[in-house]
Amino acid sequence: MPGFVLQAAIEGLVAGGIYALLGLGFHLMFGVLKRVNLAYGTTLMASVYLAALSVNLHGVPWPAALPLALIIGIAITLAVERLAFAWVRGDGRFSMVATLGIWMIIEEFLIRTPGHGRGQAIVNPFDLALVSVGRLELRVDHIFAFVLSLALCAGIYAFLFHSRAGLKIRVVVEDRALAGLLGIDAASVTRWTFALAAVIGVIAGYVFATAQHAIDVHIGMWATLKGLVILVLGGAGNLWGVVAAALGLGIMERVGTELAGPGYRDLIGYGLMLCLLALFPHGFGGRARLASG
């Protein structure tokens, strides 16, 4: 294997950690809760954008940016849960259209926010520091994202399948009526899971933004499309399949960019999704059941 291809593959694997973080949030929202929330990607990116805007225009210290983004993200996500899901339970089509409308409203609001330009600068605590491994050079922030994604994946798996709270979530998802008979507050469990998905998503958005040194209003669409690609490739409801798909997509895009040029990066991802869907209609993970892990 040529050296530059190996370098690109390793870079793609490590950078895929950012995709994996994004995929984890989509897994919780779409795979676990089974809620088609099209406003999810825009919500997490809007949270990071507003936090960066507060820092750049209102003097909020940079260390407070992530906590502020988390607060904003949780608030918006819970509002979406109330407006698009809690009040229209059982009508998935209405909820999907409602979240699409919320997506457009959030994006339009941010575009008209004072101080909006091409994007907001955001500080990368690692800057562009590199680590040399033999002849390979890897970005420290990408390594951090890779390790963080694996740690969060293990944590979410342990939470869902080895904790009482996780058991409650699975019961609510599988049979809401049974959950009520067992004394489980289904509405409360759903809200807490939405909040957890918001936390994971905002962390993913923040890590992505710091890697790019900026955040733009329109990145929400990119996040939504990329998250759905990862979810489809990994298999909805399959936690480890989603992570594997994210890392694999990172490798394919990086190697493809190196061989064909940066203009083909997204084409590679979407083309790969269409090809694999023809062969594996339920993703690599198959029709995964949440109850079995």
Coordinates of C-alpha atoms in Angstrom, one line a residue:
M1 CA 0.0 0.0 0.0
P2 CA 1.5 3.4 -1.0
G3 CA 2.5 5.5 2.0
F4 CA 0.1 8.4 1.2
V5 CA -2.8 6.0 1.1
L6 CA -1.9 4.5 4.5
Q7 CA -1.6 8.0 5.9
A8 CA -5.0 8.9 4.5
A9 CA -6.6 5.7 5.8
I10 CA -5.3 6.3 9.3
E11 CA -6.3 10.0 9.2
G12 CA -9.7 8.9 8.0
L13 CA -10.1 6.4 10.8
V14 CA -9.1 8.9 13.5
A15 CA -11.2 11.7 12.0
G16 CA -14.0 9.2 11.8
G17 CA -14.3 9.7 15.6
I18 CA -16.1 12.9 14.9
Y19 CA -18.6 11.1 12.7
A20 CA -18.9 8.5 15.4
L21 CA -19.9 11.1 17.9
L22 CA -22.5 12.4 15.5
G23 CA -23.7 8.9 14.8
L24 CA -24.2 8.2 18.5
G25 CA -26.5 11.1 18.9
F26 CA -28.5 10.0 15.9
H27 CA -28.6 6.5 17.3
L28 CA -30.2 7.7 20.5
M29 CA -32.7 9.9 18.7
F30 CA -33.6 7.7 15.7
G31 CA -32.6 4.2 16.7
V32 CA -33.4 4.1 20.4
L33 CA -36.3 6.6 20.7
K34 CA -37.4 5.8 17.2
R35 CA -38.2 9.5 16.6
V36 CA -37.7 11.0 13.2
N37 CA -36.4 14.3 14.4
L38 CA -35.3 16.2 11.3
A39 CA -34.4 19.2 13.4
Y40 CA -31.8 17.3 15.4
G41 CA -28.7 18.2 13.3
T42 CA -29.8 21.9 13.1
T43 CA -30.4 22.0 16.8
L44 CA -27.0 20.8 17.8
M45 CA -25.2 23.0 15.4
A46 CA -27.4 26.0 16.4
S47 CA -26.4 25.4 20.0
V48 CA -22.7 25.6 19.2
Y49 CA -23.3 28.6 16.9
L50 CA -25.1 30.6 19.5
A51 CA -22.4 29.8 22.1
A52 CA -19.7 30.9 19.7
L53 CA -21.7 34.1 18.9
S54 CA -22.0 34.8 22.7
V55 CA -18.2 34.5 23.0
N56 CA -17.3 36.5 20.0
L57 CA -19.8 39.4 20.4
H58 CA -20.7 39.4 24.1
G59 CA -17.4 38.6 25.8
V60 CA -18.4 35.2 27.3
P61 CA -15.2 33.4 28.2
W62 CA -14.2 30.5 25.9
P63 CA -14.2 27.8 28.7
A64 CA -17.9 28.6 29.1
A65 CA -18.7 27.9 25.5
L66 CA -19.4 24.2 25.7
P67 CA -21.5 24.4 28.9
L68 CA -23.5 27.2 27.3
A69 CA -24.0 25.2 24.1
L70 CA -25.2 22.2 26.2
I71 CA -27.7 24.3 28.0
I72 CA -29.0 25.8 24.7
G73 CA -29.1 22.3 23.0
I74 CA -31.0 20.7 25.8
A75 CA -33.5 23.5 26.0
I76 CA -34.2 23.5 22.2
T77 CA -34.4 19.7 22.1
L78 CA -36.9 19.5 24.9
A79 CA -38.9 22.2 23.2
V80 CA -38.9 20.1 20.0
E81 CA -39.9 17.0 22.0
R82 CA -42.9 18.9 23.5
L83 CA -44.0 20.6 20.2
A84 CA -43.5 17.9 17.7
F85 CA -43.8 14.6 19.6
A86 CA -45.5 14.8 23.1
W87 CA -48.6 16.7 21.8
V88 CA -49.0 14.5 18.7
R89 CA -48.2 11.1 20.0
G90 CA -48.7 8.3 17.5
D91 CA -48.7 10.4 14.3
G92 CA -45.2 10.0 13.0
R93 CA -45.9 11.8 9.7
F94 CA -47.0 14.9 11.5
S95 CA -44.0 14.8 13.8
M96 CA -41.6 14.5 10.9
V97 CA -43.2 17.5 9.0
A98 CA -43.2 19.5 12.3
T99 CA -39.5 18.9 12.9
L100 CA -38.8 19.9 9.3
G101 CA -40.6 23.1 10.0
I102 CA -38.7 23.7 13.2
W103 CA -35.4 23.1 11.3
M104 CA -36.3 25.8 8.8
I105 CA -37.4 28.2 11.6
I106 CA -34.2 27.7 13.6
E107 CA -32.0 28.2 10.5
E108 CA -33.9 31.3 9.4
F109 CA -33.7 32.8 12.9
L110 CA -29.9 32.3 13.0
I111 CA -29.5 33.8 9.6
R112 CA -31.3 37.0 10.8
T113 CA -29.4 37.1 14.2
P114 CA -27.3 40.2 14.6
G115 CA -23.7 39.4 14.0
H116 CA -24.4 36.6 11.5
G117 CA -21.8 36.4 8.7
R118 CA -20.1 33.5 6.9
G119 CA -19.6 31.8 10.3
Q120 CA -18.4 32.2 13.8
A121 CA -14.8 31.5 14.8
I122 CA -14.3 29.0 17.6
V123 CA -11.2 28.2 19.6
N124 CA -9.6 24.8 19.2
P125 CA -7.8 24.0 22.5
F126 CA -5.5 21.6 20.6
D127 CA -4.9 24.2 17.8
L128 CA -3.4 22.1 15.0
A129 CA -1.0 20.1 17.1
L130 CA 0.3 16.9 15.5
V131 CA 1.6 13.6 16.9
S132 CA 4.1 11.6 14.9
V133 CA 3.7 7.8 14.9
G134 CA 6.5 6.4 12.8
R135 CA 6.1 8.2 9.4
L136 CA 2.5 9.0 10.1
E137 CA 1.4 12.4 11.5
L138 CA -2.0 12.7 13.2
R139 CA -3.9 15.7 14.5
V140 CA -4.3 15.6 18.3
D141 CA -7.9 16.9 18.2
H142 CA -8.9 14.0 15.8
I143 CA -7.2 11.5 18.2
F144 CA -9.2 13.1 21.1
A145 CA -12.4 12.8 19.1
F146 CA -11.7 9.1 18.3
V147 CA -11.0 8.2 21.9
L148 CA -14.0 10.2 23.1
S149 CA -16.3 8.5 20.7
L150 CA -15.3 5.0 21.8
A151 CA -15.6 6.0 25.5
L152 CA -19.0 7.5 25.0
C153 CA -20.1 4.5 22.9
A154 CA -19.1 2.1 25.8
G155 CA -20.8 4.4 28.3
I156 CA -24.0 4.5 26.3
Y157 CA -24.0 0.7 25.9
A158 CA -23.5 0.2 29.6
F159 CA -26.2 2.7 30.4
L160 CA -28.8 1.2 28.1
F161 CA -28.1 -2.5 28.9
H162 CA -26.7 -2.5 32.4
S163 CA -28.6 0.1 34.4
R164 CA -32.1 0.5 35.7
A165 CA -32.5 3.8 33.8
G166 CA -31.5 2.1 30.6
L167 CA -34.0 -0.7 31.3
K168 CA -36.8 1.8 31.7
I169 CA -35.9 3.4 28.4
R170 CA -36.1 0.0 26.6
V171 CA -39.4 -0.8 28.2
V172 CA -40.9 2.5 27.2
V173 CA -39.6 2.1 23.6
E174 CA -40.9 -1.5 23.3
D175 CA -44.3 -1.1 25.0
R176 CA -45.4 2.3 26.4
A177 CA -48.6 0.7 27.9
L178 CA -46.6 -1.9 29.7
A179 CA -44.3 0.8 31.0
G180 CA -47.3 2.5 32.6
L181 CA -48.5 -0.7 34.2
L182 CA -45.0 -1.1 35.7
G183 CA -45.2 2.4 37.2
I184 CA -42.7 3.9 34.8
D185 CA -43.3 7.5 33.9
A186 CA -43.0 7.2 30.1
A187 CA -43.1 10.9 29.5
S188 CA -40.3 11.6 31.9
V189 CA -38.1 8.8 30.6
T190 CA -38.6 10.1 27.0
R191 CA -37.7 13.7 28.0
W192 CA -34.5 12.5 29.8
T193 CA -33.5 10.4 26.8
F194 CA -34.1 13.4 24.5
A195 CA -31.9 15.5 26.8
L196 CA -29.2 12.8 26.7
A197 CA -29.3 12.7 22.9
A198 CA -28.9 16.5 23.0
V199 CA -25.8 16.3 25.1
I200 CA -24.2 13.7 22.8
G201 CA -25.1 15.7 19.8
V202 CA -23.9 19.1 21.1
I203 CA -20.6 17.5 22.1
A204 CA -20.3 16.1 18.5
G205 CA -21.1 19.5 17.1
Y206 CA -18.6 21.3 19.3
V207 CA -15.8 18.8 18.5
F208 CA -16.5 19.2 14.8
A209 CA -16.6 23.0 15.1
T210 CA -13.3 23.2 17.0
A211 CA -11.7 20.9 14.4
Q212 CA -12.8 23.4 11.7
H213 CA -12.0 26.5 13.8
A214 CA -15.5 27.8 12.9
I215 CA -19.2 27.1 12.9
D216 CA -21.7 28.1 10.2
V217 CA -25.5 28.3 10.3
H218 CA -25.9 25.9 7.3
I219 CA -23.8 23.1 8.8
G220 CA -27.0 21.8 10.4
M221 CA -28.1 20.3 7.0
W222 CA -24.7 18.7 6.6
A223 CA -24.9 17.2 10.1
T224 CA -28.4 15.9 9.4
L225 CA -27.5 14.3 6.1
K226 CA -24.2 12.8 7.4
G227 CA -25.9 11.5 10.5
L228 CA -28.6 9.8 8.5
V229 CA -26.0 8.2 6.2
I230 CA -24.1 6.8 9.2
L231 CA -27.4 5.5 10.8
V232 CA -28.4 3.8 7.6
L233 CA -25.0 2.2 7.0
G234 CA -24.7 1.0 10.6
G235 CA -28.3 -0.2 10.9
A236 CA -30.8 1.7 13.0
G237 CA -30.7 0.6 16.6
N238 CA -27.3 -1.1 16.3
L239 CA -24.9 1.0 18.5
W240 CA -21.7 -0.7 17.5
G241 CA -22.7 -0.9 13.9
V242 CA -23.2 2.9 13.8
V243 CA -19.8 3.5 15.2
A244 CA -18.2 1.0 12.8
A245 CA -20.0 2.7 9.9
A246 CA -18.9 6.2 11.0
L247 CA -15.2 5.1 11.2
G248 CA -15.5 3.3 7.9
L249 CA -17.1 6.3 6.2
G250 CA -14.2 8.5 7.6
I251 CA -11.7 6.1 6.0
M252 CA -13.5 5.9 2.6
E253 CA -13.9 9.7 2.4
R254 CA -10.3 10.5 3.3
V255 CA -8.8 7.9 1.0
G256 CA -11.2 8.9 -1.8
T257 CA -10.3 12.6 -1.3
E258 CA -6.6 11.8 -1.5
L259 CA -7.1 9.7 -4.7
A260 CA -9.8 11.7 -6.5
G261 CA -9.8 15.2 -5.0
P262 CA -11.8 17.0 -2.3
G263 CA -14.8 17.6 -4.5
Y264 CA -15.6 13.9 -4.4
R265 CA -15.8 13.6 -0.6
D266 CA -19.6 13.8 -0.1
L267 CA -20.2 11.9 -3.4
I268 CA -18.2 9.0 -2.0
G269 CA -20.3 8.9 1.2
Y270 CA -23.7 9.1 -0.5
G271 CA -22.7 6.8 -3.3
L272 CA -21.5 4.2 -0.8
M273 CA -24.7 4.4 1.1
L274 CA -26.8 3.8 -2.1
C275 CA -24.7 0.8 -3.1
L276 CA -24.7 -0.8 0.3
L277 CA -28.4 -0.3 0.7
A278 CA -29.0 -2.3 -2.4
L279 CA -27.0 -5.1 -0.9
F280 CA -27.8 -4.7 2.8
P281 CA -31.3 -3.1 3.1
H282 CA -31.0 -2.9 6.9
G283 CA -27.4 -1.7 7.0
F284 CA -24.4 -3.7 8.0
G285 CA -25.9 -4.4 11.4
G286 CA -29.1 -5.9 10.0
R287 CA -32.4 -5.4 11.7
A288 CA -31.0 -4.8 15.1
R289 CA -33.3 -5.1 18.1
L290 CA -32.7 -2.7 20.9
A291 CA -33.8 -5.2 23.5
S292 CA -31.0 -7.6 22.6
G293 CA -28.2 -5.0 22.3

